[in-house]
Tab-separated table of C-alpha atoms and ligand atoms in Angstrom:
chain	number	residue	atom	x	y	z
A	1027	UNK	CA	92.194	109.664	116.705
A	1028	UNK	CA	88.646	109.609	115.353
A	1029	UNK	CA	89.370	112.551	113.042
A	1030	UNK	CA	92.149	110.705	111.243
A	1031	UNK	CA	90.638	107.235	111.090
A	1032	UNK	CA	87.584	105.555	109.642
A	1033	UNK	CA	85.847	102.368	110.725
A	1034	UNK	CA	86.733	99.966	107.955
A	1035	UNK	CA	86.701	96.273	107.224
A	1036	UNK	CA	89.911	94.307	107.038
A	1037	UNK	CA	89.779	92.107	103.906
A	1038	UNK	CA	89.388	88.431	104.696
A	1039	UNK	CA	88.076	89.008	108.225
A	1040	UNK	CA	84.358	89.073	107.642
A	1041	UNK	CA	82.453	91.915	109.188
A	1042	UNK	CA	85.139	92.970	111.656
A	1043	UNK	CA	85.773	96.700	111.444
A	1044	UNK	CA	88.619	98.684	112.973
A	1045	UNK	CA	89.417	102.381	113.216
A	1046	UNK	CA	92.129	102.581	110.556
A	1047	UNK	CA	93.764	105.467	108.724
A	1048	UNK	CA	93.511	105.911	104.967
A	1049	UNK	CA	96.581	108.111	105.038
A	1050	UNK	CA	98.934	106.793	107.727
A	1051	UNK	CA	101.700	109.256	106.882
A	1052	UNK	CA	99.377	112.262	107.282
A	1053	UNK	CA	98.283	110.831	110.632
A	1054	UNK	CA	101.936	110.397	111.609
A	1055	UNK	CA	102.608	114.058	110.875
A	1056	UNK	CA	99.509	115.038	112.872
A	1057	UNK	CA	100.729	112.887	115.794
A	1058	UNK	CA	104.136	114.581	115.714
A	1059	UNK	CA	102.539	118.022	115.708
A	1060	UNK	CA	99.997	117.199	118.439
A	1061	UNK	CA	102.592	115.620	120.732
A	1062	UNK	CA	105.292	118.195	119.930
A	1063	UNK	CA	107.598	115.208	119.412
A	1064	UNK	CA	109.287	115.021	116.010
A	1065	UNK	CA	110.330	111.454	116.913
A	1066	UNK	CA	106.812	110.261	117.734
A	1067	UNK	CA	106.492	106.659	116.546
A	1068	UNK	CA	104.609	105.743	113.413
A	1069	UNK	CA	100.920	105.254	114.327
A	1070	UNK	CA	101.187	101.472	113.991
A	1071	UNK	CA	97.788	101.177	115.685
A	1072	UNK	CA	96.062	102.782	112.667
A	1073	UNK	CA	96.917	99.968	110.290
A	1074	UNK	CA	96.311	96.205	110.256
A	1075	UNK	CA	99.799	94.852	109.653
A	1076	UNK	CA	100.418	91.813	107.512
A	1077	UNK	CA	101.637	89.662	110.403
A	1078	UNK	CA	98.591	90.421	112.533
A	1079	UNK	CA	96.246	89.883	109.603
A	1080	UNK	CA	97.774	86.444	109.008
A	1081	UNK	CA	97.211	85.457	112.656
A	1082	UNK	CA	93.651	86.774	112.486
A	1083	UNK	CA	92.908	84.775	109.335
A	1084	UNK	CA	94.410	81.679	110.924
A	1085	UNK	CA	92.319	82.029	114.100
A	1086	UNK	CA	89.144	82.314	112.045
A	1087	UNK	CA	90.031	78.983	110.432
A	1088	UNK	CA	91.333	77.394	113.645
A	1089	UNK	CA	89.344	78.787	116.574
A	1090	UNK	CA	90.317	75.720	118.611
A	1091	UNK	CA	93.770	77.291	119.088
A	1092	UNK	CA	92.273	79.936	121.389
A	1093	UNK	CA	88.735	78.807	122.296
A	1094	UNK	CA	88.220	78.875	126.062
A	1095	UNK	CA	91.810	80.044	126.599
A	1096	UNK	CA	93.417	83.218	127.946
A	1097	UNK	CA	95.146	85.078	125.163
A	1098	UNK	CA	97.792	87.807	125.109
A	1099	UNK	CA	98.204	89.932	121.978
A	1100	UNK	CA	101.788	91.188	122.241
A	1101	UNK	CA	102.562	94.408	120.310
A	1102	UNK	CA	98.874	94.658	119.693
A	1103	UNK	CA	98.741	97.878	117.646
A	1104	UNK	CA	95.030	98.179	116.802
A	1105	UNK	CA	94.196	95.095	118.898
A	1106	UNK	CA	93.284	93.115	115.801
A	1107	UNK	CA	94.587	89.755	117.075
A	1108	UNK	CA	93.037	90.142	120.539
A	1109	UNK	CA	89.637	91.005	119.074
A	1110	UNK	CA	89.689	88.157	116.576
A	1111	UNK	CA	90.768	85.758	119.336
A	1112	UNK	CA	87.746	86.785	121.421
A	1113	UNK	CA	85.488	86.323	118.418
A	1114	UNK	CA	87.002	82.855	117.998
A	1115	UNK	CA	85.961	82.012	121.552
A	1116	UNK	CA	88.924	83.014	123.706
A	1117	UNK	CA	87.979	83.240	127.386
A	1118	UNK	CA	89.787	86.551	127.772
A	1119	UNK	CA	92.261	88.690	125.861
A	1120	UNK	CA	94.925	91.149	126.950
A	1121	UNK	CA	96.531	93.548	124.494
A	1122	UNK	CA	100.049	94.694	125.340
A	1123	UNK	CA	101.726	97.617	123.598
A	1124	UNK	CA	104.106	100.384	124.622
A	1125	UNK	CA	102.306	103.077	122.648
A	1126	UNK	CA	99.644	104.964	124.643
A	1127	UNK	CA	97.766	105.693	121.426
A	1128	UNK	CA	97.666	101.968	120.672
A	1129	UNK	CA	96.112	101.413	124.100
A	1130	UNK	CA	93.400	103.944	123.262
A	1131	UNK	CA	92.867	102.427	119.807
A	1132	UNK	CA	92.442	98.921	121.242
A	1133	UNK	CA	89.800	100.175	123.663
A	1134	UNK	CA	87.940	101.913	120.845
A	1135	UNK	CA	88.176	98.984	118.438
A	1136	UNK	CA	87.115	96.486	121.100
A	1137	UNK	CA	84.140	98.616	122.049
A	1138	UNK	CA	83.016	98.835	118.433
A	1139	UNK	CA	83.498	95.098	118.002
A	1140	UNK	CA	81.339	94.513	121.077
A	1141	UNK	CA	84.039	92.782	123.090
A	1142	UNK	CA	86.196	93.464	126.086
A	1143	UNK	CA	89.971	93.508	125.820
A	1144	UNK	CA	92.199	94.209	128.808
A	1145	UNK	CA	94.846	96.733	127.825
A	1146	UNK	CA	98.351	96.799	129.267
A	1147	UNK	CA	100.460	99.737	128.163
A	1148	UNK	CA	103.910	98.698	129.323
A	1149	UNK	CA	107.144	97.213	128.085
A	1150	UNK	CA	107.012	93.657	129.446
A	1151	UNK	CA	109.938	92.248	127.509
A	1152	UNK	CA	112.353	92.324	130.456
A	1153	UNK	CA	109.879	90.619	132.801
A	1154	UNK	CA	111.256	87.344	134.130
A	1155	UNK	CA	107.811	85.745	134.378
A	1156	UNK	CA	105.491	85.368	131.398
A	1157	UNK	CA	101.960	86.729	131.631
A	1158	UNK	CA	99.274	84.641	133.292
A	1159	UNK	CA	97.820	83.324	130.028
A	1160	UNK	CA	97.621	80.252	127.803
A	1161	UNK	CA	98.432	81.625	124.358
A	1162	UNK	CA	100.609	84.474	123.092
A	1163	UNK	CA	99.923	86.021	119.696
A	1164	UNK	CA	102.826	88.036	118.262
A	1165	UNK	CA	101.903	89.761	114.998
A	1166	UNK	CA	104.502	91.670	113.007
A	1167	UNK	CA	107.191	92.230	115.645
A	1168	UNK	CA	110.280	91.714	113.489
A	1169	UNK	CA	110.510	94.971	111.527
A	1170	UNK	CA	113.187	96.605	113.677
A	1171	UNK	CA	116.445	95.106	114.993
A	1172	UNK	CA	116.314	96.102	118.664
A	1173	UNK	CA	112.680	95.078	119.188
A	1174	UNK	CA	113.256	91.865	117.239
A	1175	UNK	CA	116.214	90.815	119.353
A	1176	UNK	CA	114.275	91.371	122.592
A	1177	UNK	CA	111.010	89.749	121.614
A	1178	UNK	CA	112.142	86.208	120.827
A	1179	UNK	CA	113.786	85.568	124.259
A	1180	UNK	CA	110.541	86.737	125.903
A	1181	UNK	CA	108.472	84.446	123.690
A	1182	UNK	CA	110.839	81.549	124.454
A	1183	UNK	CA	110.395	82.120	128.189
A	1184	UNK	CA	106.624	82.062	127.725
A	1185	UNK	CA	106.895	78.866	125.680
A	1186	UNK	CA	109.125	77.274	128.328
A	1187	UNK	CA	106.424	78.050	130.925
A	1188	UNK	CA	103.958	76.064	128.830
A	1189	UNK	CA	102.254	78.835	126.859
A	1190	UNK	CA	101.516	78.346	123.157
A	1191	UNK	CA	103.158	81.023	121.029
A	1192	UNK	CA	101.821	81.928	117.595
A	1193	UNK	CA	103.827	84.286	115.407
A	1194	UNK	CA	102.553	86.116	112.316
A	1195	UNK	CA	105.035	87.649	109.909
A	1196	UNK	CA	105.307	88.650	106.239
A	1197	UNK	CA	109.006	87.789	105.846
A	1198	UNK	CA	110.542	90.702	107.747
A	1199	UNK	CA	114.324	90.728	107.751
A	1200	UNK	CA	114.787	90.294	111.516
A	1201	UNK	CA	112.550	87.238	111.968
A	1202	UNK	CA	114.647	84.257	113.131
A	1203	UNK	CA	112.855	81.256	111.651
A	1204	UNK	CA	114.993	78.443	113.115
A	1205	UNK	CA	112.584	77.562	115.941
A	1206	UNK	CA	109.386	78.359	114.065
A	1207	UNK	CA	107.106	75.735	112.565
A	1208	UNK	CA	104.975	77.010	109.720
A	1209	UNK	CA	101.215	76.535	110.119
A	1210	UNK	CA	99.649	78.502	107.253
A	1211	UNK	CA	100.165	81.395	104.835
A	1212	UNK	CA	97.743	84.008	103.509
A	1213	UNK	CA	97.835	86.761	100.915
A	1214	UNK	CA	96.941	89.886	102.850
A	1215	UNK	CA	96.124	93.391	101.670
A	1216	UNK	CA	98.521	96.144	102.786
A	1217	UNK	CA	99.419	99.577	101.385
A	1218	UNK	CA	102.419	100.836	99.458
A	1219	UNK	CA	102.419	103.837	101.794
A	1220	UNK	CA	103.996	101.519	104.359
A	1221	UNK	CA	105.126	98.416	102.496
A	1222	UNK	CA	106.910	97.610	99.238
A	1223	UNK	CA	103.821	95.820	97.876
A	1224	UNK	CA	100.081	96.211	98.434
A	1225	UNK	CA	99.651	92.448	98.718
A	1226	UNK	CA	101.920	90.494	101.024
A	1227	UNK	CA	102.234	86.857	102.015
A	1228	UNK	CA	101.717	86.617	105.753
A	1229	UNK	CA	102.779	83.398	107.447
A	1230	UNK	CA	101.675	82.018	110.792
A	1231	UNK	CA	104.105	79.930	112.812
A	1232	UNK	CA	104.083	78.180	116.143
A	1233	UNK	CA	107.182	78.443	118.301
A	1234	UNK	CA	108.495	74.879	118.537
A	1235	UNK	CA	109.026	73.273	121.957
A	1236	UNK	CA	112.386	74.118	123.543
A	1237	UNK	CA	114.869	71.489	124.739
A	1238	UNK	CA	112.919	70.917	127.973
A	1239	UNK	CA	109.680	70.311	126.096
A	1240	UNK	CA	110.965	68.009	123.383
A	1241	UNK	CA	109.890	64.400	123.597
A	1242	UNK	CA	112.846	63.265	121.471
A	1243	UNK	CA	115.548	64.430	123.869
A	1244	UNK	CA	117.815	61.665	125.210
A	1245	UNK	CA	116.394	59.861	128.210
A	1246	UNK	CA	112.854	61.165	127.750
A	1247	UNK	CA	110.793	58.387	126.186
B	2152	LIG	C1	103.995	96.559	113.153
B	2152	LIG	S1	102.988	96.904	114.550
B	2152	LIG	C2	102.035	95.396	114.689
B	2152	LIG	C3	100.679	95.636	115.286
B	2152	LIG	C4	99.718	94.447	115.260
B	2152	LIG	N1	100.259	93.306	115.954
B	2152	LIG	C5	99.368	94.091	113.831
B	2152	LIG	O1	99.908	93.078	113.324
B	2152	LIG	O2	98.577	94.842	113.209
B	2152	LIG	C6	104.138	96.711	115.889
B	2152	LIG	C7	103.645	97.147	117.259
B	2152	LIG	O3	104.636	96.839	118.225
B	2152	LIG	C8	104.565	97.800	119.246
B	2152	LIG	N2	105.792	97.695	120.050
B	2152	LIG	C9	107.022	98.138	119.771
B	2152	LIG	N3	107.882	97.824	120.774
B	2152	LIG	C10	107.142	97.169	121.706
B	2152	LIG	C11	107.439	96.579	122.970
B	2152	LIG	N4	108.659	96.605	123.506
B	2152	LIG	N5	106.443	95.967	123.658
B	2152	LIG	C12	105.177	95.929	123.149
B	2152	LIG	N6	104.840	96.470	121.954
B	2152	LIG	C13	105.806	97.077	121.245
B	2152	LIG	C14	104.400	99.088	118.486
B	2152	LIG	O4	103.922	100.136	119.326
B	2152	LIG	C15	103.393	98.638	117.416
B	2152	LIG	O5	102.066	98.866	117.837
């Protein structure tokens, strides 16, 4: 992990540095060789994705969204959103990802950022109960159909249990925007190794209240 990454700043996020790869595709090949698995997933954890960067930028401008609250960074990759949430004053942060290498990367990045992130390496999307937290951050989860169709029902369940849900996304094709309320947009630096453009527009949304939480529903005045 250390051999293929370099501690580097993420533009727009001050002095925060993460272990990121300059050549993600070379790292991917190395991961496939090391694991003996030709289908090893892309090392998502070695790159700060546009959706996560947008959330991170938003939290720097609006620390009140997470200050003093318990935060979950779903599909954490590098742990960018969890770390920025802690720097914005979150009481605690948990990073959830299915990739064991992401879990290791979060621990490394948190250590270098001087903060403590709890890491959960598990697929939680079929859990009936949401995590014991106040805020969910979901950065860049809508790049693949199957993951996309599972993640929104889980976020809705969390929302219906009273958690705030913030979504960050650069306009991926599988993002359903119907229930999302736009909060802010940022131009974020990416790489044409992974994206069509090296600058993308990342948008942060809040998941709107469901029927049970709406104040305008009939009979609830
Ligand atoms: C595009 S990356 C986004 C990483 C980070 N949020 C960011 O914006 O930089 C997507 C992440 O989702 C993770 N992932 C995929 N399926 C998942 C699942 N069912 N539960 C949790 N994480 C998942 C991948 O391992 C990967 O780290």
